[in-house]
XYZ file of C-alpha atoms in Angstrom:
434
model
C -6.996 -38.066 -20.534
C -7.715 -41.367 -23.206
C -4.796 -43.070 -24.069
C -3.100 -42.136 -27.633
C -4.257 -44.800 -30.497
C -1.445 -46.615 -31.645
C -0.768 -44.956 -34.602
C 3.104 -45.374 -36.257
C 4.656 -42.374 -36.439
C 5.213 -42.270 -40.008
C 1.766 -43.042 -40.608
C 1.563 -39.901 -38.918
C 4.040 -38.018 -40.477
C 2.619 -38.394 -44.314
C -1.036 -36.916 -42.677
C 0.404 -34.291 -41.268
C 2.530 -33.378 -45.003
C -1.247 -33.942 -45.688
C -2.825 -31.497 -43.743
C 0.111 -29.305 -44.570
C -0.270 -29.074 -47.937
C -3.695 -28.145 -48.057
C -3.832 -25.344 -45.105
C -5.536 -22.991 -47.410
C -8.186 -20.521 -46.315
C -7.271 -18.845 -42.951
C -8.056 -20.604 -39.518
C -11.591 -21.703 -41.197
C -10.795 -23.359 -43.567
C -7.142 -25.187 -41.422
C -9.119 -26.350 -39.278
C -11.612 -27.304 -41.511
C -9.235 -29.352 -42.576
C -7.922 -30.334 -39.772
C -11.148 -31.565 -38.317
C -12.188 -33.676 -41.504
C -8.584 -35.580 -41.980
C -8.195 -35.839 -38.807
C -11.938 -36.922 -36.970
C -13.818 -37.728 -39.474
C -11.844 -39.733 -41.651
C -9.033 -41.465 -39.668
C -10.600 -41.436 -36.395
C -7.587 -40.464 -34.698
C -9.100 -37.607 -32.329
C -11.966 -38.028 -30.988
C -14.923 -34.533 -31.266
C -14.361 -33.810 -27.293
C -10.461 -33.295 -27.671
C -10.404 -31.802 -30.951
C -12.543 -29.045 -29.418
C -11.067 -28.539 -26.551
C -7.561 -28.486 -27.901
C -9.090 -25.659 -30.334
C -10.367 -23.853 -27.548
C -6.728 -23.712 -25.988
C -5.067 -22.696 -28.902
C -7.706 -19.819 -29.195
C -6.499 -18.285 -25.776
C -3.087 -18.134 -26.959
C -1.297 -15.345 -28.931
C -0.334 -16.554 -32.359
C -1.929 -18.607 -35.251
C -4.220 -20.732 -33.775
C -4.736 -22.966 -36.503
C -0.329 -23.806 -36.652
C -0.645 -24.208 -32.598
C -3.953 -27.135 -33.060
C -1.827 -28.771 -35.621
C 1.453 -28.856 -32.740
C -1.644 -29.583 -29.583
C -2.738 -32.374 -31.514
C 0.880 -34.075 -32.825
C 1.750 -33.849 -29.627
C -1.521 -35.454 -28.349
C -0.503 -38.806 -30.885
C 3.503 -38.663 -30.621
C 4.160 -35.931 -27.835
C 6.820 -33.323 -28.606
C 8.615 -34.989 -31.617
C 4.977 -35.256 -33.033
C 4.150 -31.852 -32.041
C 7.288 -30.447 -33.874
C 6.543 -32.402 -37.358
C 2.700 -31.010 -37.294
C 3.698 -27.845 -36.223
C 6.520 -27.483 -38.231
C 4.915 -29.387 -41.302
C 2.715 -26.916 -41.436
C 4.569 -23.798 -41.684
C 6.626 -25.007 -43.647
C 4.791 -25.168 -47.621
C 3.859 -21.762 -46.694
C 7.265 -20.467 -46.342
C 8.346 -22.065 -49.209
C 5.395 -20.623 -51.497
C 5.876 -16.949 -50.095
C 9.835 -16.838 -50.398
C 8.960 -18.135 -54.319
C 7.092 -14.927 -54.942
C 8.628 -12.967 -52.556
C 11.861 -13.630 -54.965
C 9.636 -12.867 -58.011
C 8.208 -9.833 -56.545
C 11.427 -7.919 -56.235
C 12.346 -8.951 -59.207
C 9.452 -7.411 -60.857
C 7.871 -10.201 -62.227
C 4.261 -11.370 -62.373
C 2.552 -14.591 -61.540
C -0.568 -15.332 -62.921
C -0.139 -18.759 -63.433
C -0.908 -18.312 -59.491
C -4.299 -16.619 -59.705
C -5.441 -18.791 -62.451
C -5.094 -21.853 -59.997
C -5.877 -20.379 -57.235
C -9.734 -18.954 -59.157
C -11.560 -22.571 -58.507
C -9.388 -23.704 -55.043
C -10.977 -20.549 -53.364
C -14.335 -21.662 -54.014
C -13.779 -25.430 -52.953
C -12.152 -24.430 -49.618
C -15.036 -22.243 -49.177
C -17.361 -25.122 -49.453
C -15.101 -27.718 -46.779
C -14.983 -24.170 -44.778
C -19.154 -24.564 -44.474
C -19.070 -28.005 -43.925
C -17.152 -27.742 -41.384
C -19.167 -25.034 -39.256
C -22.341 -26.953 -39.859
C -20.759 -30.368 -38.450
C -19.113 -28.804 -35.822
C -21.924 -26.889 -35.077
C -24.348 -30.371 -35.064
C -22.018 -31.697 -32.532
C -21.011 -28.858 -30.433
C -24.513 -26.627 -30.028
C -26.180 -29.549 -28.678
C -28.663 -26.882 -26.037
C -30.644 -23.613 -26.817
C -28.363 -22.320 -24.517
C -25.091 -22.952 -26.965
C -27.060 -22.118 -30.157
C -27.978 -18.852 -28.701
C -24.425 -17.975 -27.041
C -23.235 -18.466 -31.030
C -25.583 -16.805 -32.144
C -24.194 -14.006 -29.562
C -20.937 -14.434 -31.030
C -21.590 -14.195 -34.601
C -23.262 -10.655 -33.836
C -20.321 -9.430 -31.787
C -18.179 -9.977 -33.971
C -20.054 -9.593 -36.979
C -22.232 -5.969 -36.200
C -20.085 -4.794 -33.126
C -17.065 -5.867 -33.926
C -16.308 -6.475 -30.810
C -12.422 -7.694 -29.859
C -12.187 -11.655 -30.158
C -10.104 -12.310 -26.445
C -13.184 -10.093 -25.319
C -15.773 -12.574 -27.159
C -13.746 -15.986 -25.677
C -13.131 -14.654 -21.938
C -17.164 -13.090 -21.686
C -17.752 -16.915 -23.133
C -15.300 -18.565 -20.706
C -16.807 -16.718 -18.096
C -20.285 -17.497 -18.463
C -19.618 -20.810 -19.599
C -17.908 -21.327 -16.060
C -20.947 -20.168 -14.071
C -23.465 -22.379 -16.117
C -21.703 -25.411 -15.047
C -21.476 -24.458 -11.622
C -25.258 -23.659 -11.547
C -26.978 -24.675 -14.726
C -25.205 -27.960 -15.613
C -27.945 -29.154 -18.445
C -27.412 -26.067 -20.259
C -24.174 -27.311 -21.315
C -25.803 -31.158 -21.829
C -23.876 -34.189 -21.319
C -20.593 -33.812 -19.113
C -17.569 -34.719 -20.307
C -16.102 -37.927 -19.429
C -12.991 -37.542 -17.285
C -9.613 -37.403 -18.574
C -6.793 -40.584 -18.268
C -3.043 -39.437 -18.101
C -0.982 -40.103 -21.327
C 3.320 -40.503 -20.203
C 3.576 -37.649 -22.671
C 0.695 -35.824 -20.729
C 1.708 -36.169 -16.473
C 1.986 -32.745 -15.143
C 5.228 -31.658 -13.659
C 6.653 -28.462 -12.286
C 9.942 -30.007 -13.540
C 8.553 -30.164 -16.937
C 7.986 -26.317 -17.789
C 11.504 -25.697 -15.815
C 12.818 -27.376 -18.531
C 10.577 -26.268 -21.663
C 10.699 -22.382 -20.750
C 14.238 -21.414 -20.374
C 14.908 -23.758 -23.422
C 12.440 -22.380 -25.667
C 13.111 -18.508 -24.682
C 16.941 -19.446 -25.389
C 16.138 -20.922 -29.015
C 13.656 -17.913 -29.507
C 16.102 -14.898 -29.130
C 19.315 -16.539 -30.339
C 19.539 -16.069 -33.674
C 18.382 -12.173 -33.019
C 21.310 -12.367 -30.496
C 23.121 -13.712 -32.860
C 22.618 -11.569 -35.732
C 23.479 -8.005 -33.153
C 26.736 -9.913 -32.877
C 27.632 -10.515 -36.497
C 26.066 -7.539 -38.070
C 25.876 -4.690 -34.877
C 22.715 -3.997 -32.700
C 21.606 -1.241 -35.453
C 20.873 -3.749 -38.159
C 17.761 -4.098 -40.319
C 17.571 -8.113 -39.485
C 17.752 -7.462 -35.411
C 15.395 -4.414 -35.756
C 12.947 -6.981 -37.773
C 14.073 -9.662 -35.302
C 13.250 -7.335 -32.085
C 9.915 -6.239 -33.935
C 8.323 -9.378 -35.083
C 9.511 -10.792 -31.358
C 6.909 -8.471 -30.165
C 4.541 -9.110 -32.914
C 4.211 -12.428 -32.213
C 3.140 -11.677 -28.130
C 0.451 -9.620 -29.288
C -1.443 -11.365 -31.837
C -4.563 -12.750 -30.075
C -7.572 -12.907 -32.295
C -6.083 -13.710 -35.520
C -3.758 -12.484 -37.712
C -6.394 -9.551 -39.561
C -6.436 -8.278 -35.529
C -2.623 -6.708 -35.736
C -2.054 -6.227 -39.999
C -3.331 -3.020 -39.213
C -0.350 -2.433 -36.571
C 2.292 -4.367 -38.506
C 1.247 -2.284 -41.759
C 1.538 1.238 -40.366
C 5.022 -0.333 -38.501
C 6.266 -1.372 -41.305
C 5.469 1.746 -44.114
C 5.179 4.709 -41.208
C 8.285 3.383 -38.668
C 10.120 1.767 -40.771
C 9.811 2.806 -43.908
C 10.435 -1.018 -45.017
C 7.888 -1.608 -47.367
C 5.670 1.097 -49.521
C 2.050 1.725 -49.399
C -0.209 -0.685 -50.578
C 2.517 -3.465 -51.040
C 1.164 -4.603 -47.297
C -1.701 -5.800 -49.318
C 0.933 -7.474 -51.819
C 2.040 -9.239 -49.605
C -1.629 -10.272 -47.777
C -2.239 -11.672 -51.080
C 0.621 -14.141 -51.051
C -0.621 -15.563 -47.418
C -4.043 -15.503 -48.457
C -3.306 -18.017 -51.751
C -0.457 -19.724 -50.453
C -0.638 -22.577 -47.606
C -0.149 -22.162 -44.392
C -1.377 -19.545 -41.357
C -2.350 -16.370 -42.952
C 0.599 -14.418 -40.297
C 2.871 -15.229 -42.362
C 2.787 -12.126 -44.397
C 4.980 -11.603 -41.987
C 7.455 -13.143 -43.663
C 7.527 -11.389 -46.713
C 7.365 -7.802 -44.459
C 10.840 -9.441 -43.317
C 12.135 -10.398 -46.947
C 11.208 -6.789 -48.057
C 12.953 -5.192 -45.633
C 16.203 -6.780 -45.616
C 16.504 -6.981 -49.355
C 16.151 -3.210 -49.245
C 18.765 -2.657 -46.475
C 20.792 -6.060 -46.482
C 24.248 -4.107 -46.586
C 26.676 -5.371 -45.640
C 25.335 -8.866 -47.205
C 24.104 -9.199 -50.847
C 19.919 -7.724 -51.499
C 18.867 -11.472 -52.216
C 20.466 -13.330 -49.104
C 19.596 -10.137 -46.622
C 15.875 -10.967 -48.342
C 16.458 -14.802 -47.526
C 17.651 -13.754 -43.778
C 15.056 -11.797 -43.373
C 12.210 -14.580 -44.238
C 14.478 -16.732 -42.269
C 14.286 -15.211 -38.879
C 10.928 -13.288 -39.045
C 9.571 -16.798 -39.727
C 11.664 -18.292 -36.634
C 10.932 -15.190 -33.836
C 7.051 -15.591 -35.366
C 6.332 -19.758 -34.706
C 8.887 -20.461 -31.902
C 6.577 -18.794 -29.006
C 4.081 -21.070 -30.339
C 5.775 -24.495 -29.876
C 7.023 -22.621 -26.485
C 3.124 -22.338 -25.363
C 1.574 -25.713 -26.423
C 4.621 -27.853 -24.918
C 4.533 -25.433 -21.607
C 0.819 -25.494 -21.261
C -0.232 -28.856 -23.601
C -0.125 -31.240 -20.493
C -1.809 -28.896 -17.926
C -4.495 -28.029 -20.247
C -5.454 -31.662 -20.789
C -5.810 -32.216 -17.093
C -8.768 -29.870 -17.071
C -10.866 -32.200 -19.152
C -11.486 -34.007 -15.709
C -12.433 -30.544 -13.959
C -16.314 -29.894 -15.200
C -16.033 -26.328 -14.348
C -13.439 -25.527 -16.734
C -14.920 -27.726 -19.127
C -17.988 -26.084 -19.002
C -16.307 -22.864 -19.516
C -14.328 -24.532 -22.801
C -17.838 -25.729 -24.261
C -19.363 -22.181 -24.528
C -15.850 -20.738 -25.918
C -16.921 -23.783 -28.866
C -20.070 -22.371 -28.750
C -18.832 -18.889 -29.190
C -15.543 -19.752 -31.803
C -17.987 -21.398 -33.555
C -20.329 -18.355 -33.972
C -16.927 -16.305 -34.722
C -16.583 -19.065 -37.170
C -19.726 -18.820 -39.066
C -18.217 -15.162 -39.318
C -15.491 -15.247 -40.956
C -17.117 -17.967 -43.520
C -19.356 -15.448 -44.463
C -16.798 -12.889 -44.730
C -14.868 -15.205 -47.093
C -18.030 -16.362 -49.256
C -18.938 -12.321 -49.728
C -14.973 -12.436 -51.481
C -14.796 -15.312 -53.342
C -18.095 -15.105 -54.914
C -18.547 -11.426 -55.131
C -16.405 -8.908 -57.100
C -17.444 -6.431 -55.165
C -18.421 -5.878 -51.469
C -19.536 -2.525 -49.663
C -19.402 -1.378 -45.506
C -22.826 -0.986 -43.681
C -22.804 0.389 -40.361
C -19.779 -1.812 -40.014
C -20.171 -4.526 -41.508
C -18.819 -6.225 -44.613
C -21.846 -6.777 -47.223
C -21.726 -8.208 -50.816
C -22.797 -6.473 -53.540
C -25.209 -8.903 -55.387
C -24.908 -8.092 -58.747
C -21.522 -8.145 -58.553
C -21.958 -11.868 -57.761
C -19.367 -14.558 -59.557
C -21.409 -17.263 -61.059
C -17.992 -19.600 -62.186
C -16.921 -19.776 -57.986
C -20.075 -20.633 -56.834
C -20.869 -23.031 -59.287
C -17.326 -24.411 -58.042
C -18.406 -23.893 -54.278
C -21.671 -25.555 -55.078
C -19.726 -28.576 -57.147
C -17.181 -29.421 -54.583
C -19.714 -29.049 -51.300
C -21.969 -31.724 -53.102
C -19.178 -33.850 -53.519
C -18.277 -34.099 -50.354
C -21.079 -33.376 -48.652
C -23.269 -36.226 -49.948
C -21.231 -38.113 -52.934
C -18.714 -38.740 -50.497
C -15.453 -37.738 -52.439
C -11.784 -37.013 -50.570
C -10.752 -34.055 -49.964
C -7.827 -34.114 -52.797
C -9.994 -34.949 -55.406
C -11.862 -32.954 -54.888
C -9.534 -29.712 -54.436
C -7.719 -31.239 -57.528
C -11.257 -30.947 -59.449
C -11.886 -27.594 -58.794
C -8.935 -26.212 -58.758
C -7.841 -27.741 -62.544
C -11.904 -26.486 -63.805
C -11.134 -23.064 -61.740
C -8.104 -22.529 -63.728
C -9.106 -23.509 -66.642
C -12.371 -21.328 -66.771
C -9.688 -18.297 -65.845
C -7.596 -18.167 -68.849
C -10.687 -18.533 -70.852
C -12.419 -15.864 -69.479
C -9.337 -13.280 -68.125
């Protein structure tokens, strides 16, 4: 695997802070931010490694964008790099949702947040489209790969096939093609040259896995010893520990299950409150699955005895976040050295190249879904597909999206100035109109 460039850890720390603060727009937007900063701007990660890492993270349960940040941080600076990159990716969203949860529990309104996000969402949409466009130009290098991307788009957008099934099917096809029709995949990949922190050792697994499992379970066990096995914090910890290992296909794939259990099974939330929490997660930086933090907060806030509601809510938010994200670090640190070795295996690399094509098709579908909800005030479902109502087109978000795309793609503006401009312009127009 290629040697890591001599990047000072302090420089990487500042970049990961920047990635974390700009990680809006769900997984497609967050992946787009990382690609622009790490691949296009800094050139710390090359295109094959970025796509290889993305493919692996797409196969794992949990938030793929946060795991991608952890993986890329690990490739640059080992375990400490992965901890910093993955931890910072979560931190701004955690703080934002905690603040909004406190306001929500206190029955206070936050119109300023809506105003600020009016233009920001449009800019993130432009970033998502540009990322799909650029990644497609570099990854879909043969007609077969372009056809596979189109098939994945149809599979998820029209037939609503499960994302894991699409990924596994693409991987199997890519493996076969790599062995029998290599030309369909384009040029071969370069062999890997190992980095010190990427060497494969079974002793490594015996260190990482037990430690990760102990860290994962420790807070739940501590709550059980402190407050009793029947306390809401223990129930929250156990439930979301299970959720952490079944969230294949992104947050939307598991939100219906979480909502059903939180409302009907455990009565932690009232009907409709799950959508309020989802709105918080969609309008703040960080992984969309962080909506579970709001669920954990409200569950413990409403049933905190013998603790105060506010302390119970805080502990519920902390515990939920811990049990959701600790497995993400465990999966990456345990599996990344093995996955890096796969870059030298042509058949398996072919499978991952096919997965890249399928993932791009899915990203395109998500981008269009995002566009339907950002640029139109009304949508309808036709044969299971979300279709915008054309007369509900919102011209101002379209204007901010087009402006952001033009500045990013053709004027060479940096990401921060574009987001700042569209956010302020959007906030001003929202206050005037609404």
